[in-house]
mmCIF file of C-alpha atoms in Angstrom:
data_model
loop_
_atom_site.group_PDB
_atom_site.id
_atom_site.type_symbol
_atom_site.label_atom_id
_atom_site.label_comp_id
_atom_site.label_asym_id
_atom_site.label_seq_id
_atom_site.Cartn_x
_atom_site.Cartn_y
_atom_site.Cartn_z
ATOM 1 C CA MET A 1 0.000 0.000 0.000
ATOM 2 C CA ASN A 2 2.798 2.412 0.930
ATOM 3 C CA ILE A 3 4.641 1.499 -2.272
ATOM 4 C CA ALA A 4 1.521 2.193 -4.312
ATOM 5 C CA LYS A 5 1.030 5.543 -2.613
ATOM 6 C CA GLY A 6 4.668 6.345 -3.260
ATOM 7 C CA LEU A 7 4.318 5.527 -6.940
ATOM 8 C CA VAL A 8 1.197 7.661 -7.248
ATOM 9 C CA GLY A 9 2.943 10.525 -5.458
ATOM 10 C CA ALA A 10 5.967 10.247 -7.720
ATOM 11 C CA ALA A 11 3.729 10.260 -10.787
ATOM 12 C CA LEU A 12 1.951 13.390 -9.571
ATOM 13 C CA LEU A 13 5.249 15.123 -8.882
ATOM 14 C CA MET A 14 6.533 14.145 -12.328
ATOM 15 C CA ALA A 15 3.385 15.463 -13.969
ATOM 16 C CA ALA A 16 3.673 18.729 -12.066
ATOM 17 C CA ALA A 17 7.331 19.042 -13.004
ATOM 18 C CA GLN A 18 6.593 18.412 -16.662
ATOM 19 C CA GLY A 19 3.966 21.150 -16.573
ATOM 20 C CA ALA A 20 6.441 23.571 -15.029
ATOM 21 C CA GLN A 21 9.142 22.649 -17.502
ATOM 22 C CA ALA A 22 7.090 23.781 -20.481
ATOM 23 C CA ALA A 23 6.026 27.087 -18.936
ATOM 24 C CA THR A 24 8.878 29.448 -19.798
ATOM 25 C CA LEU A 25 9.323 28.232 -23.370
ATOM 26 C CA ASP A 26 5.583 28.619 -23.948
ATOM 27 C CA VAL A 27 5.629 32.150 -22.534
ATOM 28 C CA VAL A 28 8.650 33.073 -24.642
ATOM 29 C CA ARG A 29 7.035 31.771 -27.814
ATOM 30 C CA GLN A 30 3.772 33.565 -27.085
ATOM 31 C CA ARG A 31 5.638 36.818 -26.430
ATOM 32 C CA GLY A 32 7.738 36.399 -29.543
ATOM 33 C CA ALA A 33 10.969 37.354 -27.806
ATOM 34 C CA VAL A 34 13.351 36.215 -25.065
ATOM 35 C CA ALA A 35 13.323 38.649 -22.136
ATOM 36 C CA CYS A 36 16.874 38.883 -20.818
ATOM 37 C CA GLY A 37 17.899 40.667 -17.651
ATOM 38 C CA THR A 38 21.135 42.580 -18.279
ATOM 39 C CA THR A 39 23.197 45.169 -16.450
ATOM 40 C CA THR A 40 22.206 48.823 -16.677
ATOM 41 C CA GLY A 41 25.336 49.417 -18.726
ATOM 42 C CA PHE A 42 28.583 47.457 -18.564
ATOM 43 C CA ALA A 43 30.820 47.976 -21.607
ATOM 44 C CA GLY A 44 31.868 44.745 -23.252
ATOM 45 C CA PHE A 45 29.216 42.675 -21.516
ATOM 46 C CA SER A 46 25.860 44.464 -21.815
ATOM 47 C CA ALA A 47 25.546 48.094 -22.812
ATOM 48 C CA PRO A 48 23.786 50.112 -25.535
ATOM 49 C CA ASP A 49 25.877 51.473 -28.390
ATOM 50 C CA ALA A 50 25.544 54.975 -29.852
ATOM 51 C CA GLN A 51 22.388 53.904 -31.706
ATOM 52 C CA GLY A 52 20.842 52.405 -28.575
ATOM 53 C CA LYS A 53 21.400 48.791 -29.668
ATOM 54 C CA TRP A 54 22.492 46.552 -26.808
ATOM 55 C CA GLN A 55 25.770 44.736 -27.314
ATOM 56 C CA GLY A 56 28.246 42.659 -25.349
ATOM 57 C CA LEU A 57 29.267 39.151 -24.354
ATOM 58 C CA ASP A 58 26.151 38.671 -22.209
ATOM 59 C CA VAL A 59 23.868 40.189 -24.849
ATOM 60 C CA ASP A 60 25.321 37.739 -27.372
ATOM 61 C CA LEU A 61 24.241 34.900 -25.083
ATOM 62 C CA CYS A 62 20.729 36.345 -25.001
ATOM 63 C CA ARG A 63 20.796 36.547 -28.799
ATOM 64 C CA ALA A 64 22.031 32.950 -28.987
ATOM 65 C CA ILE A 65 19.031 31.762 -26.961
ATOM 66 C CA ALA A 66 16.709 33.650 -29.307
ATOM 67 C CA ALA A 67 18.431 32.145 -32.345
ATOM 68 C CA ALA A 68 17.946 28.684 -30.858
ATOM 69 C CA VAL A 69 14.273 29.221 -30.025
ATOM 70 C CA PHE A 70 13.094 31.359 -32.948
ATOM 71 C CA GLY A 71 15.818 31.003 -35.570
ATOM 72 C CA ASP A 72 16.197 34.790 -35.213
ATOM 73 C CA ALA A 73 18.813 36.254 -32.869
ATOM 74 C CA ASN A 74 17.107 39.650 -32.924
ATOM 75 C CA LYS A 75 14.003 38.429 -31.113
ATOM 76 C CA ILE A 76 15.143 39.609 -27.713
ATOM 77 C CA LYS A 77 13.828 42.023 -25.102
ATOM 78 C CA VAL A 78 16.619 43.600 -23.048
ATOM 79 C CA VAL A 79 15.588 44.450 -19.480
ATOM 80 C CA PRO A 80 18.296 46.487 -17.698
ATOM 81 C CA LEU A 81 18.516 45.530 -14.008
ATOM 82 C CA ASN A 82 20.753 46.648 -11.172
ATOM 83 C CA SER A 83 22.214 44.189 -8.685
ATOM 84 C CA GLN A 84 19.315 44.570 -6.256
ATOM 85 C CA GLN A 85 16.611 44.055 -8.909
ATOM 86 C CA ARG A 86 18.033 41.130 -10.830
ATOM 87 C CA PHE A 87 16.956 38.146 -8.724
ATOM 88 C CA THR A 88 13.470 39.494 -7.990
ATOM 89 C CA ALA A 89 12.942 40.159 -11.700
ATOM 90 C CA LEU A 90 13.830 36.560 -12.530
ATOM 91 C CA GLN A 91 11.827 35.074 -9.669
ATOM 92 C CA SER A 92 8.722 37.072 -10.619
ATOM 93 C CA GLY A 93 8.881 36.200 -14.319
ATOM 94 C CA GLU A 94 9.688 39.726 -15.458
ATOM 95 C CA VAL A 95 12.620 38.189 -17.315
ATOM 96 C CA ASP A 96 13.130 34.664 -18.655
ATOM 97 C CA VAL A 97 16.860 34.523 -17.984
ATOM 98 C CA LEU A 98 19.578 36.631 -16.397
ATOM 99 C CA THR A 99 22.367 37.205 -18.912
ATOM 100 C CA ARG A 100 24.433 39.641 -16.883
ATOM 101 C CA ASN A 101 27.603 39.426 -14.823
ATOM 102 C CA THR A 102 26.226 37.309 -11.975
ATOM 103 C CA THR A 103 28.490 35.112 -9.880
ATOM 104 C CA VAL A 104 27.395 31.523 -9.339
ATOM 105 C CA THR A 105 27.398 30.791 -5.600
ATOM 106 C CA GLN A 106 25.971 27.981 -3.502
ATOM 107 C CA GLN A 107 23.511 30.311 -1.787
ATOM 108 C CA ARG A 108 22.201 31.737 -5.045
ATOM 109 C CA ASP A 109 21.901 28.283 -6.601
ATOM 110 C CA THR A 110 19.896 26.851 -3.694
ATOM 111 C CA ALA A 111 18.043 29.466 -1.658
ATOM 112 C CA LEU A 112 16.567 31.903 -4.188
ATOM 113 C CA GLY A 113 14.480 29.618 -6.385
ATOM 114 C CA ILE A 114 16.920 30.124 -9.266
ATOM 115 C CA ILE A 115 19.772 28.076 -10.722
ATOM 116 C CA HIS A 116 22.722 28.761 -12.987
ATOM 117 C CA ALA A 117 22.815 27.362 -16.521
ATOM 118 C CA GLY A 118 26.549 27.417 -17.213
ATOM 119 C CA ILE A 119 29.576 29.707 -17.012
ATOM 120 C CA ASN A 120 30.280 32.175 -19.789
ATOM 121 C CA PHE A 121 33.092 34.107 -18.079
ATOM 122 C CA TYR A 122 35.546 33.056 -15.392
ATOM 123 C CA ASP A 123 36.443 36.100 -13.338
ATOM 124 C CA GLY A 124 37.788 37.187 -9.957
ATOM 125 C CA GLN A 125 37.483 40.234 -7.721
ATOM 126 C CA GLY A 126 40.230 42.826 -8.011
ATOM 127 C CA PHE A 127 41.144 46.435 -7.272
ATOM 128 C CA LEU A 128 41.349 49.588 -9.393
ATOM 129 C CA VAL A 129 43.364 52.535 -8.073
ATOM 130 C CA PRO A 130 44.657 55.874 -9.346
ATOM 131 C CA LYS A 131 48.341 55.652 -10.233
ATOM 132 C CA SER A 132 48.856 58.766 -8.120
ATOM 133 C CA LEU A 133 48.130 56.660 -5.038
ATOM 134 C CA GLY A 134 51.483 54.945 -5.564
ATOM 135 C CA VAL A 135 50.119 51.527 -4.676
ATOM 136 C CA LYS A 136 51.603 48.409 -6.275
ATOM 137 C CA SER A 137 49.793 45.724 -4.282
ATOM 138 C CA ALA A 138 46.368 45.351 -2.697
ATOM 139 C CA LYS A 139 48.065 44.674 0.632
ATOM 140 C CA GLU A 140 49.275 48.286 0.587
ATOM 141 C CA ILE A 141 45.749 49.740 0.717
ATOM 142 C CA ASN A 142 45.513 49.551 4.510
ATOM 143 C CA GLY A 143 43.238 52.324 5.757
ATOM 144 C CA ALA A 144 41.909 53.166 2.290
ATOM 145 C CA THR A 145 38.318 53.993 1.409
ATOM 146 C CA ILE A 146 36.937 51.422 -1.052
ATOM 147 C CA CYS A 147 33.948 51.917 -3.351
ATOM 148 C CA LEU A 148 31.575 48.937 -3.684
ATOM 149 C CA GLN A 149 28.133 48.318 -5.109
ATOM 150 C CA THR A 150 25.298 47.212 -2.834
ATOM 151 C CA GLY A 151 23.806 43.757 -3.368
ATOM 152 C CA THR A 152 26.868 42.108 -4.880
ATOM 153 C CA SER A 153 29.065 39.319 -3.580
ATOM 154 C CA ASN A 154 31.978 41.781 -3.595
ATOM 155 C CA GLU A 155 31.142 43.173 -0.135
ATOM 156 C CA ASN A 156 31.489 39.851 1.693
ATOM 157 C CA THR A 157 34.469 38.744 -0.399
ATOM 158 C CA LEU A 158 36.370 41.937 0.388
ATOM 159 C CA ALA A 159 35.546 41.682 4.099
ATOM 160 C CA ASP A 160 36.800 38.077 4.220
ATOM 161 C CA TRP A 161 40.008 38.937 2.349
ATOM 162 C CA ALA A 162 40.719 41.979 4.521
ATOM 163 C CA ARG A 163 40.315 39.982 7.748
ATOM 164 C CA ALA A 164 42.578 37.227 6.451
ATOM 165 C CA ASN A 165 45.271 39.744 5.456
ATOM 166 C CA ASN A 166 44.949 42.152 8.418
ATOM 167 C CA VAL A 167 43.933 44.987 6.119
ATOM 168 C CA THR A 168 41.616 47.712 7.398
ATOM 169 C CA TYR A 169 39.479 49.820 5.087
ATOM 170 C CA LYS A 170 36.444 52.068 5.034
ATOM 171 C CA PRO A 171 33.693 50.840 2.687
ATOM 172 C CA VAL A 172 31.750 53.333 0.576
ATOM 173 C CA VAL A 173 28.731 51.266 -0.469
ATOM 174 C CA ILE A 174 26.459 52.735 -3.157
ATOM 175 C CA GLU A 175 23.333 51.271 -4.732
ATOM 176 C CA THR A 176 23.735 51.729 -8.492
ATOM 177 C CA PHE A 177 26.727 50.858 -10.638
ATOM 178 C CA ASN A 178 27.022 54.232 -12.370
ATOM 179 C CA GLU A 179 26.836 56.074 -9.047
ATOM 180 C CA VAL A 180 29.701 53.937 -7.697
ATOM 181 C CA VAL A 181 31.773 54.732 -10.785
ATOM 182 C CA ASN A 182 31.024 58.438 -10.471
ATOM 183 C CA ALA A 183 31.975 58.389 -6.793
ATOM 184 C CA PHE A 184 35.311 56.752 -7.593
ATOM 185 C CA ALA A 185 36.004 59.126 -10.491
ATOM 186 C CA ALA A 186 35.221 62.097 -8.235
ATOM 187 C CA GLY A 187 37.729 60.908 -5.638
ATOM 188 C CA ARG A 188 35.220 59.959 -2.929
ATOM 189 C CA CYS A 189 37.174 56.732 -2.438
ATOM 190 C CA ASP A 190 40.731 55.601 -3.009
ATOM 191 C CA VAL A 191 39.935 52.196 -4.492
ATOM 192 C CA PHE A 192 37.217 50.560 -6.587
ATOM 193 C CA SER A 193 36.728 46.832 -5.970
ATOM 194 C CA THR A 194 34.621 44.582 -8.159
ATOM 195 C CA ASP A 195 35.158 41.778 -10.683
ATOM 196 C CA ALA A 196 38.336 42.286 -12.704
ATOM 197 C CA SER A 197 36.343 42.326 -15.956
ATOM 198 C CA GLY A 198 34.273 45.161 -14.526
ATOM 199 C CA LEU A 199 37.376 47.090 -13.577
ATOM 200 C CA ALA A 200 38.725 46.759 -17.119
ATOM 201 C CA SER A 201 35.384 47.969 -18.459
ATOM 202 C CA ILE A 202 35.212 50.891 -16.039
ATOM 203 C CA ARG A 203 38.781 51.982 -16.724
ATOM 204 C CA ILE A 204 38.283 52.116 -20.495
ATOM 205 C CA SER A 205 34.685 53.281 -20.816
ATOM 206 C CA LYS A 206 33.903 55.344 -17.717
ATOM 207 C CA LEU A 207 37.045 57.201 -16.641
ATOM 208 C CA GLN A 208 38.147 60.354 -18.432
ATOM 209 C CA ASN A 209 41.865 59.482 -18.424
ATOM 210 C CA PRO A 210 42.195 55.660 -18.352
ATOM 211 C CA ASP A 211 45.997 55.805 -18.277
ATOM 212 C CA ASP A 212 45.818 57.524 -14.880
ATOM 213 C CA TYR A 213 44.485 54.303 -13.317
ATOM 214 C CA VAL A 214 45.816 50.795 -12.840
ATOM 215 C CA VAL A 215 44.278 47.426 -11.939
ATOM 216 C CA LEU A 216 46.320 45.863 -9.134
ATOM 217 C CA PRO A 217 47.701 42.343 -9.724
ATOM 218 C CA GLU A 218 45.835 40.554 -6.916
ATOM 219 C CA ILE A 219 42.706 38.552 -7.647
ATOM 220 C CA ILE A 220 41.068 37.749 -4.307
ATOM 221 C CA SER A 221 38.214 35.441 -5.262
ATOM 222 C CA LYS A 222 36.706 33.043 -7.758
ATOM 223 C CA GLU A 223 33.860 34.719 -9.647
ATOM 224 C CA PRO A 224 32.372 32.289 -12.181
ATOM 225 C CA LEU A 225 29.816 34.372 -14.080
ATOM 226 C CA GLY A 226 26.917 32.880 -15.975
ATOM 227 C CA PRO A 227 23.228 32.880 -16.866
ATOM 228 C CA PHE A 228 20.505 32.063 -14.335
ATOM 229 C CA VAL A 229 16.980 30.709 -14.818
ATOM 230 C CA ARG A 230 14.176 29.774 -12.444
ATOM 231 C CA GLN A 231 14.302 26.419 -10.700
ATOM 232 C CA GLY A 232 11.705 23.800 -11.633
ATOM 233 C CA ASP A 233 11.770 24.540 -15.358
ATOM 234 C CA ASP A 234 14.198 21.972 -16.692
ATOM 235 C CA ALA A 235 13.216 22.364 -20.338
ATOM 236 C CA TRP A 236 14.137 26.042 -20.279
ATOM 237 C CA LEU A 237 17.267 25.351 -18.227
ATOM 238 C CA ASN A 238 18.357 22.912 -20.938
ATOM 239 C CA ILE A 239 17.794 25.431 -23.733
ATOM 240 C CA VAL A 240 19.868 28.124 -22.022
ATOM 241 C CA ARG A 241 22.604 25.694 -20.942
ATOM 242 C CA TRP A 242 22.965 24.084 -24.365
ATOM 243 C CA SER A 243 22.821 27.385 -26.249
ATOM 244 C CA LEU A 244 25.931 28.452 -24.343
ATOM 245 C CA SER A 245 27.523 25.037 -24.777
ATOM 246 C CA ALA A 246 26.908 25.163 -28.537
ATOM 247 C CA MET A 247 28.875 28.408 -28.788
ATOM 248 C CA ILE A 248 31.773 26.926 -26.833
ATOM 249 C CA GLU A 249 31.805 23.610 -28.704
ATOM 250 C CA ALA A 250 31.554 25.336 -32.082
ATOM 251 C CA GLU A 251 34.774 27.204 -31.284
ATOM 252 C CA GLU A 252 36.466 23.960 -30.216
ATOM 253 C CA TYR A 253 35.727 22.419 -33.633
ATOM 254 C CA GLY A 254 36.610 25.548 -35.594
ATOM 255 C CA VAL A 255 33.046 26.299 -36.681
ATOM 256 C CA THR A 256 32.554 30.051 -37.129
ATOM 257 C CA SER A 257 29.876 32.394 -38.399
ATOM 258 C CA GLY A 258 31.921 32.734 -41.564
ATOM 259 C CA ASN A 259 32.465 29.049 -42.357
ATOM 260 C CA VAL A 260 29.388 27.422 -40.820
ATOM 261 C CA ASP A 261 27.756 26.676 -44.182
ATOM 262 C CA GLU A 262 30.910 25.002 -45.467
ATOM 263 C CA GLN A 263 31.334 23.140 -42.168
ATOM 264 C CA ALA A 264 27.815 21.748 -42.546
ATOM 265 C CA LYS A 265 29.324 19.562 -45.294
ATOM 266 C CA SER A 266 31.981 18.200 -42.921
ATOM 267 C CA ALA A 267 32.373 14.456 -42.432
ATOM 268 C CA ASN A 268 33.161 15.022 -38.733
ATOM 269 C CA PRO A 269 30.278 13.373 -36.827
ATOM 270 C CA ASN A 270 30.562 15.893 -33.975
ATOM 271 C CA ILE A 271 30.195 18.841 -36.318
ATOM 272 C CA LYS A 272 27.309 17.131 -38.106
ATOM 273 C CA ARG A 273 25.482 16.736 -34.777
ATOM 274 C CA ILE A 274 26.211 20.323 -33.704
ATOM 275 C CA LEU A 275 24.867 21.771 -36.949
ATOM 276 C CA GLY A 276 21.833 19.507 -37.148
ATOM 277 C CA VAL A 277 22.978 17.619 -40.232
ATOM 278 C CA THR A 278 22.605 14.542 -38.076
ATOM 279 C CA PRO A 279 19.238 15.091 -36.371
ATOM 280 C CA GLY A 280 18.414 14.511 -32.745
ATOM 281 C CA SER A 281 19.716 17.347 -30.596
ATOM 282 C CA GLY A 282 16.974 19.717 -31.690
ATOM 283 C CA ALA A 283 14.234 17.230 -30.902
ATOM 284 C CA ASN A 284 15.823 16.636 -27.499
ATOM 285 C CA LEU A 285 15.345 20.324 -26.690
ATOM 286 C CA GLY A 286 11.970 20.761 -28.368
ATOM 287 C CA LEU A 287 13.613 23.010 -30.973
ATOM 288 C CA ASP A 288 14.355 23.006 -34.692
ATOM 289 C CA GLU A 289 17.296 20.780 -35.633
ATOM 290 C CA LYS A 290 19.158 23.875 -36.887
ATOM 291 C CA TRP A 291 19.044 25.536 -33.456
ATOM 292 C CA ALA A 292 22.840 25.476 -32.993
ATOM 293 C CA TYR A 293 23.509 26.296 -36.665
ATOM 294 C CA ASN A 294 21.369 29.423 -36.218
ATOM 295 C CA ILE A 295 23.348 30.409 -33.117
ATOM 296 C CA VAL A 296 26.716 30.135 -34.865
ATOM 297 C CA LYS A 297 25.513 31.697 -38.117
ATOM 298 C CA GLN A 298 23.855 34.699 -36.502
ATOM 299 C CA VAL A 299 25.867 35.250 -33.304
ATOM 300 C CA GLY A 300 29.131 33.368 -33.777
ATOM 301 C CA ASN A 301 31.004 30.910 -31.634
ATOM 302 C CA TYR A 302 32.215 31.738 -28.127
ATOM 303 C CA GLY A 303 35.659 32.862 -29.296
ATOM 304 C CA GLU A 304 34.185 35.225 -31.879
ATOM 305 C CA SER A 305 31.903 36.756 -29.256
ATOM 306 C CA PHE A 306 34.742 37.062 -26.721
ATOM 307 C CA GLU A 307 37.168 38.748 -29.104
ATOM 308 C CA ARG A 308 34.549 41.107 -30.509
ATOM 309 C CA ASN A 309 33.259 42.275 -27.142
ATOM 310 C CA VAL A 310 35.983 42.009 -24.518
ATOM 311 C CA GLY A 311 39.089 40.491 -26.134
ATOM 312 C CA GLU A 312 42.040 41.847 -28.047
ATOM 313 C CA GLY A 313 39.746 43.085 -30.815
ATOM 314 C CA SER A 314 37.815 45.272 -28.343
ATOM 315 C CA PRO A 315 38.712 48.372 -26.312
ATOM 316 C CA LEU A 316 38.871 46.229 -23.147
ATOM 317 C CA LYS A 317 41.622 43.957 -24.537
ATOM 318 C CA ILE A 318 41.060 41.259 -21.915
ATOM 319 C CA LYS A 319 43.260 38.224 -22.484
ATOM 320 C CA ARG A 320 41.526 34.869 -22.815
ATOM 321 C CA GLY A 321 43.267 33.424 -19.729
ATOM 322 C CA LEU A 322 40.884 31.079 -17.908
ATOM 323 C CA ASN A 323 38.307 31.752 -20.630
ATOM 324 C CA ALA A 324 40.399 30.041 -23.277
ATOM 325 C CA GLN A 325 39.381 26.649 -24.587
ATOM 326 C CA TRP A 326 40.435 23.678 -22.474
ATOM 327 C CA THR A 327 42.716 22.641 -25.326
ATOM 328 C CA GLN A 328 44.516 25.990 -24.923
ATOM 329 C CA GLY A 329 44.988 25.850 -21.150
ATOM 330 C CA GLY A 330 41.684 27.489 -20.216
ATOM 331 C CA LEU A 331 38.500 26.308 -18.528
ATOM 332 C CA MET A 332 36.087 26.520 -21.457
ATOM 333 C CA TYR A 333 35.101 22.859 -21.818
ATOM 334 C CA ALA A 334 31.869 22.361 -23.709
ATOM 335 C CA LEU A 335 29.464 19.607 -22.827
ATOM 336 C CA PRO A 336 29.293 17.331 -25.874
ATOM 337 C CA ILE A 337 26.262 17.645 -28.130
ATOM 338 C CA ARG A 338 25.459 14.000 -28.699
#
């Protein structure tokens, strides 16, 4: 009797889960666009250009999801969110996915009703200082005032690092990103601490004389950044996760936006599966078999997106480092599409 009840209960739970899994994809298709939560303006990752078109590494991921779902990377709705708004917006359904610089942590992955769907940038917290300060190491900033943004993991990380290294400081905690930048530029604090990618972005795009500032060599944390979706919607989680993975795996196999049509004729079985020549992966996701082809054709592979937005071909000139392919000494290791 107990076994029977258990089986019935499991069946009910499975049915409920299956209903939840279809929800976000249905909403997205009815809306006709993927609603992506982005930063309010973070050069290289998510920021509007001079014509008001949003661009960046994280925006490219949003576009990749749209290409997978609709076959059209332009079917996106960008929703700018600050650090305090982002999780509530996802939880409430205001956005379908967060594609903004959000660190994956155990607390965020378990206690907020959301879950990460991969890593699209491996980062770490660092320090930006004026050269005039004469500081060469973060351990020399004892007694400094440090600008931070409210609602980020940077506050706790900095506090932990300072205690461990017997460094004292005065925090200047401000709610919005642009206000923190303005405070630092105006000299209200000696140091700006956030993810190193953010510091590179700030230095190039927000400060009047970038050469007057330097990013210190210390990285004091692990900050794996990636997209988040709501828990309990595995079908949507899979679409976001595998859209990112397709970009990474396409780079591994040398498939680019420029050669994707030629590569579709390849005899390589992995490439044939990625591009939908060999069917199956699309059906697994409830998408067209050309879902990954559309991503690469319209958005590019991960390396193309990286170089265009934050790499050597961009004003930020961030080196690949940990974000290089695993075959090149980095951590970008795509899950196999098979």
